[in-house]
C-alpha atoms as one frame of an Amber mdcrd trajectory, in Angstrom:
protein
 -20.023  26.787  11.755 -22.072  29.550  10.344 -22.083  29.601   7.122 -20.965
  33.474   6.823 -18.162  32.784   9.119 -16.949  30.137   7.074 -17.119  32.546
   3.553 -15.408  35.375   5.832 -12.652  32.928   7.127 -12.418  32.301   3.113
 -11.907  35.360   2.609  -9.545  36.113   5.324  -7.664  33.351   3.984  -7.362
  34.405   0.420  -6.528  37.973   1.664  -3.618  36.664   3.302  -2.357  33.928
   0.550  -2.462  37.780  -1.936  -0.431  39.337   0.808   2.030  36.694   0.828
   2.195  36.714  -2.607   2.780  40.466  -3.540   4.563  42.480  -1.476   6.128
  46.017  -0.873   8.514  46.431   1.263  11.267  49.255   2.276  14.515  49.461
   0.316  16.510  50.797   3.568  15.866  49.327   6.596  17.943  52.576   9.075
  18.904  55.215   8.012  18.427  56.195   4.033  21.846  57.005   2.622  22.196
  61.040   1.405  18.885  61.920   2.356  17.811  64.660   4.682  14.701  66.215
   6.206  12.503  68.318   4.295   8.788  69.484   3.058   8.813  67.896   0.491
   6.161  65.071  -0.101   5.940  61.777  -2.249   3.812  62.618  -4.714   1.331
  60.437  -7.426  -0.413  60.912 -10.028  -2.836  58.511 -12.071  -4.040  59.690
 -15.280  -3.077  57.293 -18.318  -0.394  56.063 -16.483   1.079  56.618 -12.755
   3.366  58.736 -12.209   5.074  58.901  -8.718   7.660  62.093  -8.174   9.400
  63.257  -4.991  10.084  60.006  -4.181  10.793  59.884   0.033  10.603  56.158
   1.015  12.286  53.872  -2.033  10.586  50.678  -2.226  10.761  47.102  -3.852
   7.098  46.049  -4.711   7.749  42.167  -5.518   5.192  40.377  -7.773   5.640
  36.523  -7.561   4.451  33.564 -10.033   2.710  30.593  -8.583   5.286  28.475
  -6.593   4.394  26.269  -9.178   5.057  28.195 -12.005   8.060  29.853 -10.727
  11.528  28.838 -12.811  13.849  30.571 -10.408  14.329  33.358 -12.421  14.098
  37.441 -11.072  14.179  40.809 -12.989  14.444  44.133 -10.979  12.693  46.329
 -12.816  13.502  50.352 -12.961  10.872  52.774 -14.466  11.868  55.545 -16.538
  11.307  58.502 -16.205  14.191  61.702 -17.312  15.177  61.242 -13.630  12.159
  63.737 -13.077   9.151  60.748 -11.923   8.704  57.153 -12.367   6.048  56.048
 -15.024   5.465  53.132 -12.132   2.910  51.061 -13.680   3.503  51.505 -17.785
   7.156  50.594 -17.076   6.834  49.032 -13.758   4.198  46.929 -12.861   2.786
  46.202 -16.405   6.364  44.617 -17.007   6.484  42.641 -13.970   2.759  40.959
 -13.945   3.952  39.933 -17.927   7.276  38.747 -16.352   5.077  36.070 -13.964
   3.390  34.726 -16.943   5.997  32.690 -17.635   7.564  31.913 -14.186   9.737
  34.998 -13.511   9.622  37.105 -10.306   9.081  40.743 -11.439  10.217  43.268
  -8.891   9.518  47.357  -9.306  12.229  49.271  -7.916  10.965  52.969  -6.861
  14.047  54.473  -6.892  14.897  57.655  -5.526  15.124  60.925  -7.958  17.889
  62.966  -8.172  16.607  66.171  -8.602  14.971  65.996  -4.954  15.715  68.784
  -2.316  15.557  65.882   0.050  18.910  65.082  -1.325  22.567  65.328  -0.891
  25.467  64.339  -3.392  22.722  62.978  -5.222  24.578  61.727  -8.624  24.834
  58.970  -6.770  21.266  58.098  -5.287  20.263  56.215  -7.408  22.735  54.015
  -8.032  22.947  53.474  -4.128  19.355  52.579  -4.525  20.067  49.884  -7.565
  22.703  48.482  -5.898  20.766  47.966  -2.584  17.588  46.224  -4.331  19.735
  43.836  -6.454  21.210  42.589  -2.776  18.189  42.749  -1.290  16.271  40.360
  -4.034  19.747  37.705  -3.382  19.020  38.084   0.164  15.845  37.016   0.188
  15.701  34.626  -2.423  14.831  31.257  -0.909  11.673  33.471   0.734  10.655
  33.770  -2.628  11.306  31.026  -4.606  14.220  32.242  -6.248  17.649  31.443
  -7.552  20.392  33.805  -6.834  22.220  33.319  -9.324  19.224  34.105 -11.821
  18.324  37.635 -11.165  18.256  40.128 -13.778  17.284  43.284 -14.172  15.410
  45.207 -16.925  15.258  49.594 -17.427  12.991  51.912 -19.488  14.487  55.208
 -20.825  16.347  56.802 -17.696  15.715  53.657 -15.710  17.844  52.164 -18.590
  20.467  54.417 -17.751  20.082  53.814 -14.129  20.132  49.879 -15.051  23.454
  50.298 -16.901  24.807  52.188 -14.288  24.286  49.145 -12.218  25.680  46.691
 -14.623  28.561  48.409 -15.098  29.476  49.760 -11.559  27.921  46.674  -9.245
  31.347  46.834  -7.388  31.605  50.066  -6.748  31.241  51.079  -2.852  28.852
  53.942  -3.105  27.603  53.182   0.583  27.799  52.501   4.057  26.810  48.956
   5.138  23.292  48.980   6.070  22.757  45.154   6.835  24.187  42.177   6.372
  22.537  41.938   3.089  25.026  44.611   1.595  28.269  41.617   1.982  25.972
  40.092  -1.519  27.002  41.153  -5.197  25.133  43.498  -6.822  26.110  42.492
 -10.323  23.218  41.567 -12.353  23.489  38.346 -13.888  21.654  39.869 -17.106
  20.147  42.623 -18.369  17.675  43.888 -20.698  17.764  47.726 -21.574  14.803
  49.624 -23.284  15.108  52.541 -25.055  18.004  53.889 -22.740  19.822  56.958
 -21.771  23.466  55.068 -21.974  26.092  58.189 -22.657  26.049  61.718 -21.359
  28.049  62.673 -24.963  26.417  66.298 -25.423  25.737  64.923 -29.233  23.502
  62.591 -28.726  22.346  62.121 -24.948  19.097  62.871 -23.270  19.264  66.711
 -21.537  16.899  66.291 -19.376  18.446  63.064 -17.444  21.828  64.305 -17.658
  20.988  67.371 -15.810  18.924  66.030 -13.438  21.670  63.363 -12.193  24.750
  65.300 -12.759  23.486  69.318 -12.881  23.542  71.535 -16.210  27.470  72.226
 -15.736  28.950  68.631 -14.786  32.721  67.994 -14.683  34.074  65.979 -17.585
  35.005  63.575 -14.982  31.274  63.286 -14.186  30.312  63.156 -17.693  32.494
  60.201 -18.185  31.905  58.254 -15.224  27.963  58.403 -15.952  28.920  57.488
 -19.518  28.295  53.854 -19.362  29.076  53.120 -22.777  33.169  53.793 -21.402
  32.348  51.729 -18.403  31.993  48.212 -20.109  34.473  45.782 -19.071  34.584
  42.221 -19.793  32.297  41.234 -16.352  29.653  43.220 -17.957  26.126  41.209
 -17.908  24.853  39.882 -21.035  22.739  42.602 -22.278  19.894  42.816 -24.421
  18.810  45.705 -26.150  15.616  47.489 -27.665  15.718  50.945 -29.472  13.690
  52.658 -32.515  15.319  54.052 -35.449  12.536  57.540 -34.878  13.264  57.870
 -31.323  13.279  61.240 -31.077  13.812  62.193 -27.308  16.813  59.364 -26.777
  18.696  58.678 -30.063  19.200  55.008 -31.176  22.972  55.848 -30.598  22.586
  55.374 -27.349  21.976  51.728 -27.528  24.150  51.240 -30.742  27.431  52.850
 -28.704  26.231  50.284 -25.667  26.269  47.032 -28.639  29.744  48.015 -29.770
  31.066  48.580 -26.199  30.031  45.086 -25.364  31.379  43.540 -28.637  34.327
  45.053 -27.961  34.606  43.212 -24.527  32.984  39.960 -25.995  30.208  40.673
 -23.637  26.844  38.729 -24.956  24.449  40.785 -26.390  21.655  41.068 -28.316
  20.157  44.109 -30.328  16.771  44.458 -31.683  16.664  48.054 -33.886  13.049
  48.520 -35.053  12.222  51.427 -37.725   9.254  52.971 -36.098   8.369  53.265
 -32.177   8.987  56.672 -31.303  10.524  56.507 -27.153   8.418  55.330 -24.230
   6.201  52.796 -26.225   6.552  50.328 -23.146   4.752  47.201 -24.430   3.731
  48.702 -27.552   0.219  46.604 -27.552  -1.169  48.931 -30.261   1.621  47.715
 -32.961   1.384  44.456 -34.175   5.233  44.185 -35.537   7.091  46.302 -32.631
   5.109  44.651 -29.671   7.193  41.554 -30.863  10.154  43.003 -28.839   8.485
  41.235 -25.536   8.477  38.231 -26.761  12.279  38.482 -28.129  12.994  39.913
 -24.642  11.412  36.455 -22.811  12.771  33.879 -25.867  16.396  35.538 -24.620
  15.515  35.170 -21.048  15.074  31.708 -21.843  18.109  31.370 -23.843  20.389
  32.069 -20.602  19.693  28.743 -19.159
């Protein structure tokens, strides 16, 4: 056979292998709940990070380790951005690639943002996307070499608020059944919250995330509903928390409140508080002390066996 043809076929095989390994799939097969047509357009801006706004078509971006390396665990990743945008690579795809090095499937959730004019009753939309995402992963677990009982979540900043909302509201009915996968549990088996927004208590909350999700003048009912330290129960998943004391955007008290609630309900929890780091440090590769949080996380996930 002609060498050029052989090379071309080898190239196609490589591409097919890559495509089978990493997948982007829509979150909703049928009608997307709480969404209406508008002139809004999803926007991707790439500077130091990839910043996504006006999400119109929520997706899962699936990064799988080699089958021989896979340990059956998976983590869904919720990037932060104050519910105004998504720091998609900084707190998303880079995290997925890191997890792959330890045999863990990393799945980035591009979730809809409540400030979008394409939405109605928008305060429930991020939770709809979060519940749907973990159900889809469970539904595809066998295909992706994932143990359906070892699926966790990680969220950063406002993505941490969404993750903690999923971890404390997983059994609430927030959307109509969209497919057979929606009969599956939306409970994460474990969760990691990195400099998370937890509470909407005005003293220590992140005002931008709060107003984006529930408005400038929310009802006390909404404030309490989305203050996730108030929603912890004995079945809340085991939780790993990381925060910096000098975080001026999302005060460390957010993680402390959640840790206290978990402890009171006898939920297994680990908290790492660093003296310095500020907010939004992602992998913290430029800080020899702070970057150790990643090793602590990976050790913790390994300990869950």
